[in-house]
Amino acid sequence: MCTRLGIILIFLNLAAVSPKPFTRDAQLTPATCQACHPIDVEKINIHLVPHSHDDVGWLKTVDQYYYGNQKRIQYAGVQYIISSSIQALIGHPDRRYIQVETAFFWKWWQHQEDALKRQVIELVNNGQLEIINGAWSMNDEAASHYQSTIDQFTWGFRFLNDTFGDCGRPKVGWQIDPFGHSREHASLMTQLGFQGLVIGRLDYRDKMKRRLDKNLDFVWRGSANLNNSEIFTTMFPDFYVTIDGYCFDVLCNVEPIVDDEKNPDYNLKKKVEGFANKMDQYESYYQTTQFLVPMGGDFNYQAAEINFSNLDKLINGFKAHKKYNVFYSTPSCYIKAVNDEIARRSLTLRKKTDDFFPYASEKHAYWTGYFTSRPTSKRFERTGNNILQAMKQLVTFSRVKGDDRESSITGLREAMGIMQHHDAITGTEKAAVAKDYARLLTQAIKDAEAPAGVIIGNLLKKSFQNDVDLKLSTCLLANGGGGGGFVGKLTHYVRLPVEGDNFKISGPDGDEIYDVVHSMSKFDHVKESLKPTSKNLVFAAKEIPPLGIKLYYVEKIEGEEEFRAFETLSENDYFGTDENGFTIDTNTGRLNSVTINGLTLNITQDFMYYQGYSSGGRVSGAYVFRTTDKQAKLITSEKLEVKFIKGKLVDEVLQVYSPEVSQVIRVYKDDSGFIEFDWLVGNLQQDSNAGKEVITRFAVQNFSNKGVFYTDSNGREQIRRELNKRSDYDYDATDDPISSNYYPVTSKIVVKDEERNLEVAVLNDRAQGGSSLGDGVIELMVHRRLVRDDGFGVGEALKEDEYGKGLYARGQHYLVFGPITTEDDGEKSAAAIERDLARKKLLAPWVLAVASTEGPFSSLENTKSFINFKFAGLTRPLPENVHLLTLEPWRDDTYLLRLEHVMEKGEDAVLSKPVVVDIENLFTGFQISAIGETTLGANQWLDDYEREEKLVWNDNAPTPWMTLDENDPLKIELHPMQIRTFIIRVEAK
Amino acid sequence: MCTRLGIILIFLNLAAVSPKPFTRDAQLTPATCQACHPIDVEKINIHLVPHSHDDVGWLKTVDQYYYGNQKRIQYAGVQYIISSSIQALIGHPDRRYIQVETAFFWKWWQHQEDALKRQVIELVNNGQLEIINGAWSMNDEAASHYQSTIDQFTWGFRFLNDTFGDCGRPKVGWQIDPFGHSREHASLMTQLGFQGLVIGRLDYRDKMKRRLDKNLDFVWRGSANLNNSEIFTTMFPDFYVTIDGYCFDVLCNVEPIVDDEKNPDYNLKKKVEGFANKMDQYESYYQTTQFLVPMGGDFNYQAAEINFSNLDKLINGFKAHKKYNVFYSTPSCYIKAVNDEIARRSLTLRKKTDDFFPYASEKHAYWTGYFTSRPTSKRFERTGNNILQAMKQLVTFSRVKGDDRESSITGLREAMGIMQHHDAITGTEKAAVAKDYARLLTQAIKDAEAPAGVIIGNLLKKSFQNDVDLKLSTCLLANGGGGGGFVGKLTHYVRLPVEGDNFKISGPDGDEIYDVVHSMSKFDHVKESLKPTSKNLVFAAKEIPPLGIKLYYVEKIEGEEEFRAFETLSENDYFGTDENGFTIDTNTGRLNSVTINGLTLNITQDFMYYQGYSSGGRVSGAYVFRTTDKQAKLITSEKLEVKFIKGKLVDEVLQVYSPEVSQVIRVYKDDSGFIEFDWLVGNLQQDSNAGKEVITRFAVQNFSNKGVFYTDSNGREQIRRELNKRSDYDYDATDDPISSNYYPVTSKIVVKDEERNLEVAVLNDRAQGGSSLGDGVIELMVHRRLVRDDGFGVGEALKEDEYGKGLYARGQHYLVFGPITTEDDGEKSAAAIERDLARKKLLAPWVLAVASTEGPFSSLENTKSFINFKFAGLTRPLPENVHLLTLEPWRDDTYLLRLEHVMEKGEDAVLSKPVVVDIENLFTGFQISAIGETTLGANQWLDDYEREEKLVWNDNAPTPWMTLDENDPLKIELHPMQIRTFIIRVEAK
């Protein structure tokens, strides 16, 4: 905690103009780099896909996996996998291999000699080494946010493009291990220009049915809003690992193939027969004569020659086989072959429009626990994104001015890529690995922030003679600061931990009023009187300019004022304003009603928990949420101890449930539209040696949503959920009525009473599992502490100890309600409010503190004049429904810019309309001298992409993406949910 | 057993003339293919030598090692080692690797694609992949015979030369694992043109002393006879495996090097320090600043990238090291560096003139058991050599005539190469592997013999109109037939198993007399009456022409004659002739006296045994011979049961000692110079759960050899041994007085009474361990059966069961005595007799049988005329002291010819003189149209070799080898113990 306060810098958001696209970059020129072995139309074609599934951290840290140390935990060294696989391709032109995780590949590439690098490039060019997926990691699809998914694909592509040019451009999504598959991810894959997507984990009944229905290959529509979001999707007939008896890997215990008939151990014939028998079994699963057969598994191919030399022999053993044509292949070759055959034989693929959540791998194994597992890690990842976006913008401004600090953010780009991994943000890694992720992200944040002081100083230097390094103290960040990317003017409530009660806050608009309020801490639970330091200073930084900076001077002044916390509620106590507020039930200490925009609803809220099942069979663990409870149990049925403050800016009520749970319910008096629930849950005791899985539950009285609720897909489109029902297959909720109805809530969960045109939403600040198990009821799981491992490999119970007790997690929920549909009359829909609030919270202003005794601030007078300077990155706010998704330095003198329409169709009468953004002269620091549009991953010009031959499925040719108006390229049209990606060249103004 | 007899073909030996050597073969042109990293003269240079020690069979069969199956026995697959090592070199120009065992490399090469083969050739040419040793296997040096050692180097070199040309020519001997090192092997290395030799296993006290004396590098004189036999020899400072903590191999449990300083697991600095500490320890061992440090071990480098990528990091970690220059190297680079430094600093290396037997790895661990282990396997290997030499000659004659059958002998060349391996002929492999060696050799012999009938038929076809396939039955071979290479006329006693007593034997010289004698069998031991089939027909095939064929017709005739075996000895019984014979003590049933060339000595002989130690500590096992017996125990002290026969050709006495041991002592009446001891030992019971190690002991009365005896080195030069003494280091025989005095006896063991000018020798038919533990006493260990594993890896007790009992072994000893030195008066020395006898037994005539009812032999008359034809390969016998060591088909229309002087200096007044052999018109089937002399391995022209820059040690430049007289190239001069190797081109006559 910082006890000395100085300047607070508040930094926000950016977007410019020029007529001509770039000259084509040679590396971006489309080409064919694929080398597929021929299909035999008279036979069944077995596409053997050699692959290694290399988790970017799981049982070992990402570095341990790379180097291969900590062998006793797991024998896995990715440096060897990549090296030996590549080595095994050289001189063996028939062999193929796919490279997936760019985080590892990049690490590896740094260490290689030029001679080998040239060989690798050749392998990529000749199609033996196919780069697939290409993202920094194989991201989770439940807890991940689309902004970070886009970023981590973009950064992976950037490396691949710089290294390999066009032949290294991935064409296929490869998501064989994430625990369920999101529709938004499929949509992003289409926008990346991918030809197809390979998925891995879906409900076992779904998989069985798809086998019976010959529906392993299908067409998936990833967006309900975009015209062009269909993608060919496929999955393996079994799991993603090599079939039994054919894993020759160093990790497997299979005898090698002996192909010398004179050898007493000759076994080739038997091996061929066994393999053919397995293929016979697959025959009923497929419409086409193309089978996708994985040859690999977790950390396979550490000694790749072992794999390849035996596969060579197996393939060779099939040379004269009458039924099967067996050969090395890749997913893209598979997709091409299926596409050809579909056309040739006029077959039709089925379609799918929703997602693959939740994933159950077998009875009682609903992988819905990981939606919430490791809540602090899930929040820290969001903080990382916040800072990354802010720093990308700061670095952009700085580079335009000639001071290139891009290298400082590389580490954070990478760390955020790693955090997206399906054992990172998911919370399904070992404790030591979670700690290492935190270490990596902490270090990356530190490195990224390092030049912030100099950059901000320079942005402000008009006021000063010399370069200014503000020597920012970043200690406030630990309390949840953040930054970046909001394009409208914004009010932000700054909370600073303080000692003392009396302050003077000087800003550009004069002195600010403030409150000193509770700083909820773990100590509250032990019912000691609050510590002197457990106070926060709150004030409102108002009208922060778009992509802007605003400064305040905070000084502690003489005199002690009592900290006015009250402990006795009266029935008349109302917190907030007439427009926005809430009441507490004096008998229970719990929420009673909420008023938003003048409408009052009887809404109760309580903390409850499920006992995580821990007896025989499948137990609740890091992945799986399982409980035999019929309904959630109250944390306490007692009247809550409460304390409250009625401040000048904020009213808030602290509720203490138990040593495990407390909460502050808060309303800002001059803000509008939501009530904040600031919860602190931890020190969870596992009751009767069972897990404890804590939920917050909101219940709206007299509300009818008829078993229907909505959860977001990766923070973007909403997906309709129906209690106890799946769209694609029969399923009986009786066994696990709670966990089987859990869905990932990355941003918000919504219930709608269509008759009342009333929508109630709870937004969160990190991904959580949630559901609506009854009318008007919303629950979100906030924390879990379990006693046993659920048997899916992590090998540890999810305990999250801290100082010998269960780790505390703190977070916010934002309750919003309002009309489902609106007329074009100025009233905003609930959805519009939610989307605005979600962005403000996701990309909150970044609060930076400077010690006031150093540098230019050593003199109070200097400081004061300094404060009067405001910086705005944009000359004007962007339209309300447009988001500056990306502004970051790109290659050479170019920058990457993404604009996004934030509304879905029909969400709001006004804001859901298409919009045109004029980006000419939009940015204060520079103007755009050239602009070119690319696919979402910025690795191919959009018009090049459009010129490529597209795969047509079911006679349904893809709609071209909207492209720039050559006459007016800086007027960017955006349709609902559309993201457009540009590489711009700029000139400093 | 064959019960139907037909023609017996006896085949013997060959040598021609032409003036000009060949045009140079491009592949034989000398070149520099070495790429050594630079030496830093200011630092200590650490030569890291990446290597994999790949036994050609041991715990698994050679094929299992190649393929890598039977993982549960050992995780070892050589195909992966070679592939992955080669792959790891590509694109990494700094890396080096040495390839040793050509048996494996050849197997591997067959399976590779052309693209990869080209890469491998490039790696050989650029010096990254150094071929070293190059023999088919890393042969044993104790039990192996020099002829087979030469053959297996030659065949390995042939493949390497055909594949890689000059850069694939090995320059260094690499014998890091054989269990002791022979002087003859060092001599052969010099003759191969090697620059140096790396050895591995020597007595632990010797090694310790050499460390103290800075004597790890030394100059070894391999021959007491040849002028030019010094070779630089070195050994590792420790064992041949990577030092502790630096084995990154997939088989080791060492954590990889983490070289990223930001990584929490960073360990490079610690690894560098640890390695430097170890080098500090080596510093006192060396005269020079060059250290030879192995980076490898048994079956290491199966996933070579793991090894190399970590070594890269280690080397990189030393980049700025002040004391050590660490780099990838090879033994030849090491030798070059040492040679440079020795010259630069005028250092002197010590010399050695004897050998490194016996090898003790620690107290009580004398590796002298393997000299005898698996006696049947050791004999079978000799049989294989016999047949290989015969078939090489037959194939030569056939090819000269236009019928190329060379491919039939390839398998036997290879199998014999495998048999030389230091876990094959040594008997130190697992039982299942021994069985597989037998399978391989059996199959190879079958394949090699397959065309023998056609070839012989064609050689004889002058007598017949059509091609003749004699359809040879080879069943007799199982009884110990053999073939090839004797260049004088020869009498051979043919022994055929028969039923019946009356026969007619028709040969070219008329009817032959015969005996029907004992066929000693296992049944003798159970004292049943002899079975009817347990008889042998013996007759003398006389005057077999040099490299010739002679035929006999054997028919069974009517009438039963009694098998005249007597059981009661009288004191007057004398067996043999006045010149050669023996007497048996009627009280004991044991040998009493022996007469040879008219001289009678009182010589006794008995079978005894040692109890193999099997309690705590190191026990007697496949490798180690250990006993706590102070002296050998008698098999029986009882009077022996004897049976005897006095025949027309042979007298013999069958002695039954026990169910375990029996023997026939035999003398041929018209032969001269030796008495034969035909022993059968088996069914050994381990007394009191200890091993049983059976010896035969000859004791000459009144004989003074003063603790000195002589054993041969790989069948060639004799080495002087002195009881309880070592030449190079202090040693105390008290602990293990017997086993520490055991030496390998490959061909003969000799004691000399200098005062009486009397030498007594025992020759054997396979390698055995032997010693002379008292005056006039010679012992040879014939068989051993043990109860425990001796802990050096094989993991099985040496039990050799057969039908649930201990395996029987049968073999011969030949007792010879005569004068040590002779005058030039026609009397032969004992040594001359011994050498003649040894050759006759090693390369015995090959007896082949044809069923008489088929083919040209269906008519008795045809057969008889056939018999009258004789074939001789040579127009004249070679000089008595010259051996046709090699005659075999070579590349294209060339043949490989080796001539050898078989005597040592001073062994015989006449025969030890230099001799000139005229090979013009020597062969009957062809004349020599061109001749070129090569180094011993036939992979480099001798004059090219002489033109190469030679390494000079101790200012002592090597003497050039004798080369052909350009004016008279077919007159070949040979000095004692000299072998000369020629590639000849021939024209059929």
Short mmCIF file of C-alpha atoms in Angstrom, two decimals, chain B residues 826-952:
data_model
loop_
_atom_site.label_atom_id
_atom_site.label_comp_id
_atom_site.label_asym_id
_atom_site.label_seq_id
_atom_site.Cartn_x
_atom_site.Cartn_y
_atom_site.Cartn_z
CA GLY B 826 65.71 -80.18 -40.80
CA GLU B 827 64.32 -80.77 -37.34
CA LYS B 828 61.28 -78.71 -36.74
CA SER B 829 60.74 -76.66 -33.64
CA ALA B 830 57.72 -77.32 -31.46
CA ALA B 831 56.42 -73.90 -32.49
CA ALA B 832 56.54 -74.81 -36.16
CA ILE B 833 54.59 -77.98 -35.49
CA GLU B 834 52.11 -76.08 -33.39
CA ARG B 835 51.53 -73.42 -36.01
CA ASP B 836 51.03 -76.01 -38.71
CA LEU B 837 48.62 -77.97 -36.55
CA ALA B 838 46.75 -74.87 -35.48
CA ARG B 839 46.09 -73.89 -39.08
CA LYS B 840 45.00 -77.40 -40.01
CA LYS B 841 42.50 -77.44 -37.21
CA LEU B 842 41.29 -73.88 -37.63
CA LEU B 843 40.74 -74.31 -41.33
CA ALA B 844 39.99 -77.99 -41.48
CA PRO B 845 38.82 -79.57 -44.69
CA TRP B 846 35.13 -79.32 -45.23
CA VAL B 847 33.39 -82.60 -45.45
CA LEU B 848 30.25 -82.58 -47.53
CA ALA B 849 27.94 -85.49 -48.12
CA VAL B 850 25.62 -86.29 -51.02
CA ALA B 851 22.84 -88.80 -50.93
CA SER B 852 23.79 -91.52 -53.35
CA THR B 853 20.40 -92.18 -54.84
CA GLU B 854 19.95 -88.84 -56.53
CA GLY B 855 21.42 -86.87 -59.41
CA PRO B 856 24.55 -88.06 -61.16
CA PHE B 857 25.09 -90.56 -58.38
CA SER B 858 22.04 -92.64 -59.02
CA SER B 859 24.20 -94.86 -61.12
CA LEU B 860 27.11 -96.40 -59.29
CA GLU B 861 29.23 -96.46 -62.42
CA ASN B 862 28.85 -92.73 -63.09
CA THR B 863 29.76 -92.04 -59.55
CA LYS B 864 32.86 -94.07 -59.68
CA SER B 865 34.21 -92.29 -62.71
CA PHE B 866 33.33 -89.01 -61.04
CA ILE B 867 35.38 -89.87 -58.02
CA ASN B 868 38.46 -90.21 -60.10
CA PHE B 869 38.49 -86.53 -60.85
CA LYS B 870 40.46 -84.36 -58.46
CA PHE B 871 40.43 -80.60 -58.30
CA ALA B 872 43.33 -78.46 -57.07
CA GLY B 873 43.00 -74.71 -56.75
CA LEU B 874 46.73 -74.16 -56.66
CA THR B 875 49.26 -75.34 -59.19
CA ARG B 876 51.71 -75.92 -56.38
CA PRO B 877 51.77 -75.78 -52.61
CA LEU B 878 52.78 -72.50 -51.01
CA PRO B 879 55.87 -72.44 -48.81
CA GLU B 880 55.27 -74.13 -45.47
CA ASN B 881 55.48 -70.84 -43.54
CA VAL B 882 53.07 -68.97 -45.80
CA HIS B 883 49.36 -68.89 -45.29
CA LEU B 884 46.73 -67.87 -47.79
CA LEU B 885 44.86 -65.83 -45.24
CA THR B 886 42.22 -64.46 -47.60
CA LEU B 887 40.93 -65.24 -51.06
CA GLU B 888 37.55 -63.76 -51.70
CA PRO B 889 35.55 -61.97 -54.34
CA TRP B 890 35.84 -58.19 -54.14
CA ARG B 891 34.32 -55.35 -56.12
CA ASP B 892 33.47 -55.83 -59.76
CA ASP B 893 36.04 -58.13 -61.31
CA THR B 894 38.53 -57.93 -58.47
CA TYR B 895 39.41 -60.25 -55.64
CA LEU B 896 40.94 -59.79 -52.29
CA LEU B 897 44.07 -61.75 -51.49
CA ARG B 898 46.02 -61.85 -48.28
CA LEU B 899 49.27 -63.70 -47.71
CA GLU B 900 50.76 -64.16 -44.32
CA HIS B 901 54.02 -65.32 -42.84
CA VAL B 902 52.88 -67.64 -40.08
CA MET B 903 56.01 -67.76 -37.98
CA GLU B 904 57.42 -65.40 -35.43
CA LYS B 905 61.05 -64.38 -35.40
CA GLY B 906 63.24 -67.06 -33.86
CA GLU B 907 60.59 -69.69 -33.57
CA ASP B 908 62.24 -71.96 -36.07
CA ALA B 909 65.69 -71.85 -37.58
CA VAL B 910 64.38 -72.29 -41.10
CA LEU B 911 60.76 -71.35 -41.13
CA SER B 912 61.19 -68.06 -39.28
CA LYS B 913 63.19 -66.66 -42.13
CA PRO B 914 61.72 -64.18 -44.56
CA VAL B 915 60.22 -65.85 -47.56
CA VAL B 916 59.34 -64.82 -51.08
CA VAL B 917 56.18 -66.23 -52.58
CA ASP B 918 55.82 -66.23 -56.30
CA ILE B 919 52.15 -65.96 -57.05
CA GLU B 920 52.51 -65.94 -60.82
CA ASN B 921 50.58 -68.87 -62.27
CA LEU B 922 49.90 -70.04 -58.76
CA PHE B 923 46.15 -70.52 -59.27
CA THR B 924 44.76 -73.12 -61.57
CA GLY B 925 41.58 -71.35 -62.49
CA PHE B 926 42.84 -67.89 -63.32
CA GLN B 927 45.84 -65.67 -63.70
CA ILE B 928 46.34 -62.30 -62.05
CA SER B 929 46.11 -59.48 -64.55
CA ALA B 930 46.59 -56.64 -62.09
CA ILE B 931 47.59 -56.30 -58.49
CA GLY B 932 47.58 -53.47 -56.01
CA GLU B 933 48.55 -53.56 -52.39
CA THR B 934 46.35 -52.03 -49.73
CA THR B 935 46.39 -51.52 -46.03
CA LEU B 936 45.07 -54.47 -44.05
CA GLY B 937 41.44 -53.42 -44.33
CA ALA B 938 41.56 -53.12 -48.13
CA ASN B 939 40.16 -49.63 -47.99
CA GLN B 940 43.20 -47.67 -49.04
CA TRP B 941 46.04 -48.25 -51.46
CA LEU B 942 49.17 -48.81 -49.47
CA ASP B 943 51.20 -46.22 -51.37
CA ASP B 944 48.44 -43.67 -50.85
CA TYR B 945 48.59 -44.48 -47.20
CA GLU B 946 52.34 -44.03 -47.21
CA ARG B 947 51.99 -40.69 -48.95
CA GLU B 948 49.66 -39.41 -46.28
CA GLU B 949 51.08 -37.22 -43.59
CA LYS B 950 51.79 -39.55 -40.70
CA LEU B 951 51.60 -38.60 -37.09
CA VAL B 952 55.03 -38.74 -35.49
#
